[in-house]
Amino acid sequence: MNLRDLHYLVSLAEHRHFGRAAEACFVSQPTLSTQIKKLEDELGVALVERTPRKVLLTEVGRDIANRAREVLNEIEQIKSVARRTVDPESGTVRLGIFPTLGPYLLPHVIPVVRERFPRLELLLVEEKTEVVLHRLREGKLDAGVLALPIHDDNLHAELLFEEPFLLAVPQSHPLARRPSLKLSDLSDQSLLLLEDGHCLRDQALEVCHMAGAGEKSGFRATSLETLRQMVAANVGITLLPTLAVKPPVAPAPNLQLVEFSGHPPSRRIAMVWRKSSAMGGFLKQLSEVFKHLPHDLLDPHTAATASAKRRRVA
């Protein structure tokens, strides 16, 4: 048994197809198939059920593949320890981030990361929260930038910042003329929300629950940009995170932003990594870069004021 064969088995478990697994491992299909058969002979058990159209792992095959994945992850941790001993600020970090944050946060953070860690290779993966968490647990990602709470005792969450929400309404909407809002002002409103799977949907639903508001029926957006354009088209109103309305994001025509008075509804953003990660010390340093954003970047008042000025000019 060797690490290469374990890698082949894990790839086969993920792709459930000899051809695609072989392609992912950069070997021929006969080579991968032969090595899997040798592994079965060595262990004395059947790992794979071979059918004409797809590959299924046996129960023991799935168990061994899961353990093999853990072994390969530990090998990567050993390599990471060695690399960072030689040069603590070099190497590769695979960072996951969810779609309603990534495009709006990264333009402000990446230049600072490059300046602070010039030898670091930062590989970014944009996926929904559950996908990021799954890949993080499997060792396919080193860290994730996610919204709290995260319910996993095996993960460390380092709070980065709290991002307030603003209400986005068409300029003709009665609430557009308000300088600020209380949550109770939404009690008779129905909001446009994202489709299932987006953490922003869950956060917005929580705000709706606190305010006594509802969801506009018959429509669920696939992206934050779709929500923005639906508001601009007079279809309804929605909540937008502050970063999503700050430059370099261009303002949408016919869209008015209204801030909440007092302590506004918000989402808490954290960098998350496995507690067992050998990169924990460095990830803590990296998180500090994400924490120190310009103060006005998270200020909803400046966005609401700029939006009101555009409406008056129009």
C-alpha positions as a Python dict, from the first residue, in 0.01 Angstrom:
ca = {
    (1, 'M'): (0, 0, 0),
    (2, 'N'): (130, 347, -84),
    (3, 'L'): (4, 704, -79),
    (4, 'R'): (-44, 708, -455),
    (5, 'D'): (-293, 420, -436),
    (6, 'L'): (-481, 592, -155),
    (7, 'H'): (-501, 903, -371),
    (8, 'Y'): (-646, 696, -656),
    (9, 'L'): (-910, 549, -422),
    (10, 'V'): (-1013, 890, -286),
    (11, 'S'): (-1039, 1028, -638),
    (12, 'L'): (-1255, 732, -743),
    (13, 'A'): (-1478, 785, -439),
    (14, 'E'): (-1528, 1148, -540),
    (15, 'H'): (-1581, 1104, -913),
    (16, 'R'): (-1745, 757, -914),
    (17, 'H'): (-1606, 706, -1262),
    (18, 'F'): (-1275, 545, -1356),
    (19, 'G'): (-1214, 778, -1650),
    (20, 'R'): (-1279, 1101, -1462),
    (21, 'A'): (-1088, 980, -1156),
    (22, 'A'): (-790, 889, -1375),
    (23, 'E'): (-803, 1229, -1546),
    (24, 'A'): (-805, 1403, -1207),
    (25, 'C'): (-499, 1198, -1104),
    (26, 'F'): (-319, 1262, -1438),
    (27, 'V'): (-287, 890, -1516),
    (28, 'S'): (-447, 659, -1769),
    (29, 'Q'): (-768, 476, -1684),
    (30, 'P'): (-604, 130, -1708),
    (31, 'T'): (-332, 243, -1466),
    (32, 'L'): (-581, 363, -1207),
    (33, 'S'): (-800, 54, -1247),
    (34, 'T'): (-499, -177, -1210),
    (35, 'Q'): (-377, -2, -894),
    (36, 'I'): (-724, -14, -736),
    (37, 'K'): (-737, -388, -807),
    (38, 'K'): (-392, -435, -650),
    (39, 'L'): (-512, -243, -343),
    (40, 'E'): (-815, -472, -319),
    (41, 'D'): (-591, -780, -345),
    (42, 'E'): (-358, -646, -76),
    (43, 'L'): (-644, -569, 164),
    (44, 'G'): (-836, -883, 77),
    (45, 'V'): (-1168, -699, 35),
    (46, 'A'): (-1371, -558, -255),
    (47, 'L'): (-1358, -180, -253),
    (48, 'V'): (-1554, -113, -570),
    (49, 'E'): (-1868, -240, -737),
    (50, 'R'): (-1809, -212, -1110),
    (51, 'T'): (-2120, -154, -1322),
    (52, 'P'): (-2143, -65, -1694),
    (53, 'R'): (-2241, 297, -1633),
    (54, 'K'): (-2098, 399, -1298),
    (55, 'V'): (-1877, 297, -1009),
    (56, 'L'): (-2010, 235, -659),
    (57, 'L'): (-1791, 187, -355),
    (58, 'T'): (-1874, -98, -123),
    (59, 'E'): (-1949, -19, 240),
    (60, 'V'): (-1593, -110, 341),
    (61, 'G'): (-1467, 80, 34),
    (62, 'R'): (-1638, 399, 153),
    (63, 'D'): (-1497, 353, 503),
    (64, 'I'): (-1144, 300, 374),
    (65, 'A'): (-1175, 594, 131),
    (66, 'N'): (-1276, 822, 420),
    (67, 'R'): (-979, 706, 625),
    (68, 'A'): (-751, 742, 322),
    (69, 'R'): (-869, 1101, 282),
    (70, 'E'): (-773, 1170, 644),
    (71, 'V'): (-428, 1015, 587),
    (72, 'L'): (-370, 1230, 278),
    (73, 'N'): (-483, 1541, 464),
    (74, 'E'): (-232, 1465, 742),
    (75, 'I'): (43, 1425, 481),
    (76, 'E'): (-42, 1771, 347),
    (77, 'Q'): (-28, 1907, 701),
    (78, 'I'): (323, 1759, 743),
    (79, 'K'): (435, 1922, 419),
    (80, 'S'): (278, 2250, 528),
    (81, 'V'): (464, 2243, 860),
    (82, 'A'): (792, 2187, 676),
    (83, 'R'): (729, 2465, 423),
    (84, 'R'): (632, 2720, 684),
    (85, 'T'): (928, 2631, 903),
    (86, 'V'): (1155, 2730, 616),
    (87, 'D'): (949, 3037, 517),
    (88, 'P'): (648, 3112, 743),
    (89, 'E'): (487, 3356, 498),
    (90, 'S'): (517, 3152, 178),
    (91, 'G'): (330, 2856, 37),
    (92, 'T'): (-31, 2822, -70),
    (93, 'V'): (-355, 2897, 115),
    (94, 'R'): (-681, 2766, -33),
    (95, 'L'): (-951, 3004, 88),
    (96, 'G'): (-1325, 2958, 40),
    (97, 'I'): (-1571, 3247, 47),
    (98, 'F'): (-1945, 3269, -20),
    (99, 'P'): (-2088, 3452, -325),
    (100, 'T'): (-2273, 3735, -148),
    (101, 'L'): (-1947, 3848, 14),
    (102, 'G'): (-1655, 3752, -210),
    (103, 'P'): (-1697, 4000, -499),
    (104, 'Y'): (-1748, 4290, -259),
    (105, 'L'): (-1485, 4216, 6),
    (106, 'L'): (-1196, 4077, -197),
    (107, 'P'): (-1116, 4393, -401),
    (108, 'H'): (-1043, 4570, -73),
    (109, 'V'): (-846, 4286, 87),
    (110, 'I'): (-642, 4119, -187),
    (111, 'P'): (-409, 4417, -255),
    (112, 'V'): (-328, 4437, 116),
    (113, 'V'): (-267, 4060, 136),
    (114, 'R'): (-29, 4080, -162),
    (115, 'E'): (159, 4364, 2),
    (116, 'R'): (176, 4197, 344),
    (117, 'F'): (255, 3845, 217),
    (118, 'P'): (424, 3888, -123),
    (119, 'R'): (537, 3522, -140),
    (120, 'L'): (196, 3379, -56),
    (121, 'E'): (-10, 3203, -323),
    (122, 'L'): (-373, 3266, -231),
    (123, 'L'): (-616, 3037, -416),
    (124, 'L'): (-975, 3161, -390),
    (125, 'V'): (-1283, 2940, -418),
    (126, 'E'): (-1628, 3101, -431),
    (127, 'E'): (-1903, 2862, -323),
    (128, 'K'): (-2211, 2857, -103),
    (129, 'T'): (-2148, 2817, 268),
    (130, 'E'): (-2232, 2445, 293),
    (131, 'V'): (-1993, 2363, 7),
    (132, 'V'): (-1714, 2565, 168),
    (133, 'L'): (-1770, 2388, 501),
    (134, 'H'): (-1774, 2045, 333),
    (135, 'R'): (-1447, 2112, 150),
    (136, 'L'): (-1293, 2257, 463),
    (137, 'R'): (-1376, 1948, 667),
    (138, 'E'): (-1236, 1723, 393),
    (139, 'G'): (-911, 1920, 377),
    (140, 'K'): (-974, 2054, 26),
    (141, 'L'): (-970, 2407, 166),
    (142, 'D'): (-741, 2553, 431),
    (143, 'A'): (-983, 2819, 555),
    (144, 'G'): (-1313, 2985, 477),
    (145, 'V'): (-1454, 3334, 518),
    (146, 'L'): (-1811, 3270, 632),
    (147, 'A'): (-2100, 3423, 822),
    (148, 'L'): (-2152, 3315, 1183),
    (149, 'P'): (-2277, 3110, 1350),
    (150, 'I'): (-2085, 2799, 1246),
    (151, 'H'): (-2188, 2492, 1444),
    (152, 'D'): (-1882, 2266, 1439),
    (153, 'D'): (-1664, 2200, 1741),
    (154, 'N'): (-1375, 2094, 1514),
    (155, 'L'): (-1351, 2437, 1354),
    (156, 'H'): (-1201, 2758, 1492),
    (157, 'A'): (-1384, 3079, 1402),
    (158, 'E'): (-1193, 3408, 1415),
    (159, 'L'): (-1434, 3705, 1407),
    (160, 'L'): (-1333, 3954, 1137),
    (161, 'F'): (-1604, 4222, 1136),
    (162, 'E'): (-1975, 4292, 1161),
    (163, 'E'): (-2141, 4409, 839),
    (164, 'P'): (-2464, 4613, 868),
    (165, 'F'): (-2756, 4579, 626),
    (166, 'L'): (-2936, 4859, 445),
    (167, 'L'): (-3285, 4852, 299),
    (168, 'A'): (-3291, 4889, -81),
    (169, 'V'): (-3612, 5033, -224),
    (170, 'P'): (-3719, 5189, -557),
    (171, 'Q'): (-3697, 5568, -552),
    (172, 'S'): (-4077, 5594, -577),
    (173, 'H'): (-4134, 5377, -269),
    (174, 'P'): (-4276, 5557, 41),
    (175, 'L'): (-3981, 5441, 253),
    (176, 'A'): (-3734, 5602, 13),
    (177, 'R'): (-3799, 5943, 167),
    (178, 'R'): (-3719, 5830, 520),
    (179, 'P'): (-3377, 5938, 657),
    (180, 'S'): (-3363, 5617, 862),
    (181, 'L'): (-3578, 5323, 963),
    (182, 'K'): (-3666, 5112, 1263),
    (183, 'L'): (-3712, 4739, 1217),
    (184, 'S'): (-4078, 4782, 1305),
    (185, 'D'): (-4119, 4997, 991),
    (186, 'L'): (-4091, 4675, 790),
    (187, 'S'): (-4378, 4503, 968),
    (188, 'D'): (-4620, 4541, 675),
    (189, 'Q'): (-4361, 4482, 402),
    (190, 'S'): (-4271, 4179, 188),
    (191, 'L'): (-3905, 4148, 90),
    (192, 'L'): (-3737, 3999, -215),
    (193, 'L'): (-3498, 3725, -102),
    (194, 'L'): (-3239, 3488, -246),
    (195, 'E'): (-3308, 3123, -323),
    (196, 'D'): (-3238, 2843, -75),
    (197, 'G'): (-2873, 2763, -5),
    (198, 'H'): (-2753, 3122, 32),
    (199, 'C'): (-2666, 3219, 387),
    (200, 'L'): (-2783, 3573, 308),
    (201, 'R'): (-3134, 3431, 265),
    (202, 'D'): (-3122, 3288, 618),
    (203, 'Q'): (-2991, 3618, 755),
    (204, 'A'): (-3262, 3817, 577),
    (205, 'L'): (-3531, 3578, 699),
    (206, 'E'): (-3409, 3632, 1054),
    (207, 'V'): (-3443, 4009, 1009),
    (208, 'C'): (-3791, 3959, 862),
    (209, 'H'): (-3886, 3749, 1164),
    (210, 'M'): (-3763, 4017, 1406),
    (211, 'A'): (-3943, 4293, 1213),
    (212, 'G'): (-4263, 4102, 1147),
    (213, 'A'): (-4205, 4131, 772),
    (214, 'G'): (-4266, 3862, 510),
    (215, 'E'): (-4113, 3726, 191),
    (216, 'K'): (-4248, 3835, -148),
    (217, 'S'): (-4399, 3522, -298),
    (218, 'G'): (-4342, 3393, -649),
    (219, 'F'): (-3978, 3501, -682),
    (220, 'R'): (-3640, 3401, -539),
    (221, 'A'): (-3321, 3549, -680),
    (222, 'T'): (-3017, 3347, -777),
    (223, 'S'): (-2770, 3624, -694),
    (224, 'L'): (-2731, 3950, -508),
    (225, 'E'): (-2702, 4137, -838),
    (226, 'T'): (-3037, 3997, -948),
    (227, 'L'): (-3192, 4126, -625),
    (228, 'R'): (-3043, 4469, -687),
    (229, 'Q'): (-3181, 4488, -1041),
    (230, 'M'): (-3526, 4364, -934),
    (231, 'V'): (-3548, 4649, -683),
    (232, 'A'): (-3436, 4897, -950),
    (233, 'A'): (-3711, 4759, -1176),
    (234, 'N'): (-3978, 4843, -912),
    (235, 'V'): (-4051, 4478, -836),
    (236, 'G'): (-3998, 4509, -461),
    (237, 'I'): (-3760, 4588, -175),
    (238, 'T'): (-3476, 4392, -17),
    (239, 'L'): (-3188, 4399, 229),
    (240, 'L'): (-2836, 4459, 97),
    (241, 'P'): (-2507, 4418, 290),
    (242, 'T'): (-2306, 4737, 322),
    (243, 'L'): (-2004, 4609, 128),
    (244, 'A'): (-2230, 4528, -168),
    (245, 'V'): (-2320, 4896, -211),
    (246, 'K'): (-1975, 5050, -168),
    (247, 'P'): (-1731, 5136, -449),
    (248, 'P'): (-1610, 4984, -675),
    (249, 'V'): (-1972, 4859, -702),
    (250, 'A'): (-2157, 5097, -934),
    (251, 'P'): (-2484, 5241, -799),
    (252, 'A'): (-2799, 5103, -963),
    (253, 'P'): (-3039, 5359, -1113),
    (254, 'N'): (-3376, 5402, -942),
    (255, 'L'): (-3249, 5237, -625),
    (256, 'Q'): (-3255, 5415, -290),
    (257, 'L'): (-3066, 5290, 15),
    (258, 'V'): (-3210, 5360, 359),
    (259, 'E'): (-3014, 5295, 679),
    (260, 'F'): (-3152, 5158, 1005),
    (261, 'S'): (-3138, 5368, 1319),
    (262, 'G'): (-2975, 5246, 1640),
    (263, 'H'): (-2800, 4912, 1612),
    (264, 'P'): (-2882, 4803, 1254),
    (265, 'P'): (-2941, 4441, 1153),
    (266, 'S'): (-2611, 4291, 1046),
    (267, 'R'): (-2415, 3976, 976),
    (268, 'R'): (-2096, 3866, 1156),
    (269, 'I'): (-1814, 3753, 929),
    (270, 'A'): (-1539, 3519, 1048),
    (271, 'M'): (-1241, 3331, 910),
    (272, 'V'): (-1282, 2961, 987),
    (273, 'W'): (-1026, 2680, 986),
    (274, 'R'): (-979, 2334, 1131),
    (275, 'K'): (-852, 2339, 1489),
    (276, 'S'): (-610, 2060, 1391),
    (277, 'S'): (-462, 2262, 1104),
    (278, 'A'): (-86, 2305, 1106),
    (279, 'M'): (-148, 2644, 943),
    (280, 'G'): (-340, 2784, 1239),
    (281, 'G'): (-70, 3031, 1340),
    (282, 'F'): (-34, 3172, 991),
    (283, 'L'): (-411, 3182, 933),
    (284, 'K'): (-441, 3394, 1247),
    (285, 'Q'): (-194, 3641, 1088),
    (286, 'L'): (-389, 3634, 761),
    (287, 'S'): (-715, 3701, 945),
    (288, 'E'): (-566, 4020, 1089),
    (289, 'V'): (-545, 4161, 736),
    (290, 'F'): (-916, 4092, 685),
    (291, 'K'): (-999, 4255, 1018),
    (292, 'H'): (-837, 4589, 945),
    (293, 'L'): (-1063, 4725, 673),
    (294, 'P'): (-1103, 5103, 632),
    (295, 'H'): (-1360, 5212, 889),
    (296, 'D'): (-1594, 5386, 642),
    (297, 'L'): (-1611, 5071, 428),
    (298, 'L'): (-1854, 4918, 680),
    (299, 'D'): (-2041, 5242, 749),
    (300, 'P'): (-2399, 5220, 613),
    (301, 'H'): (-2457, 5593, 670),
    (302, 'T'): (-2219, 5702, 393),
    (303, 'A'): (-2387, 5467, 144),
    (304, 'A'): (-2736, 5586, 239),
    (305, 'T'): (-2631, 5953, 222),
    (306, 'A'): (-2475, 5912, -122),
    (307, 'S'): (-2789, 5735, -243),
    (308, 'A'): (-3011, 6017, -114),
    (309, 'K'): (-2796, 6279, -291),
    (310, 'R'): (-2831, 6093, -621),
    (311, 'R'): (-3210, 6085, -579),
    (312, 'R'): (-3226, 6460, -512),
    (313, 'V'): (-3010, 6534, -817),
    (314, 'A'): (-3227, 6308, -1033),
}
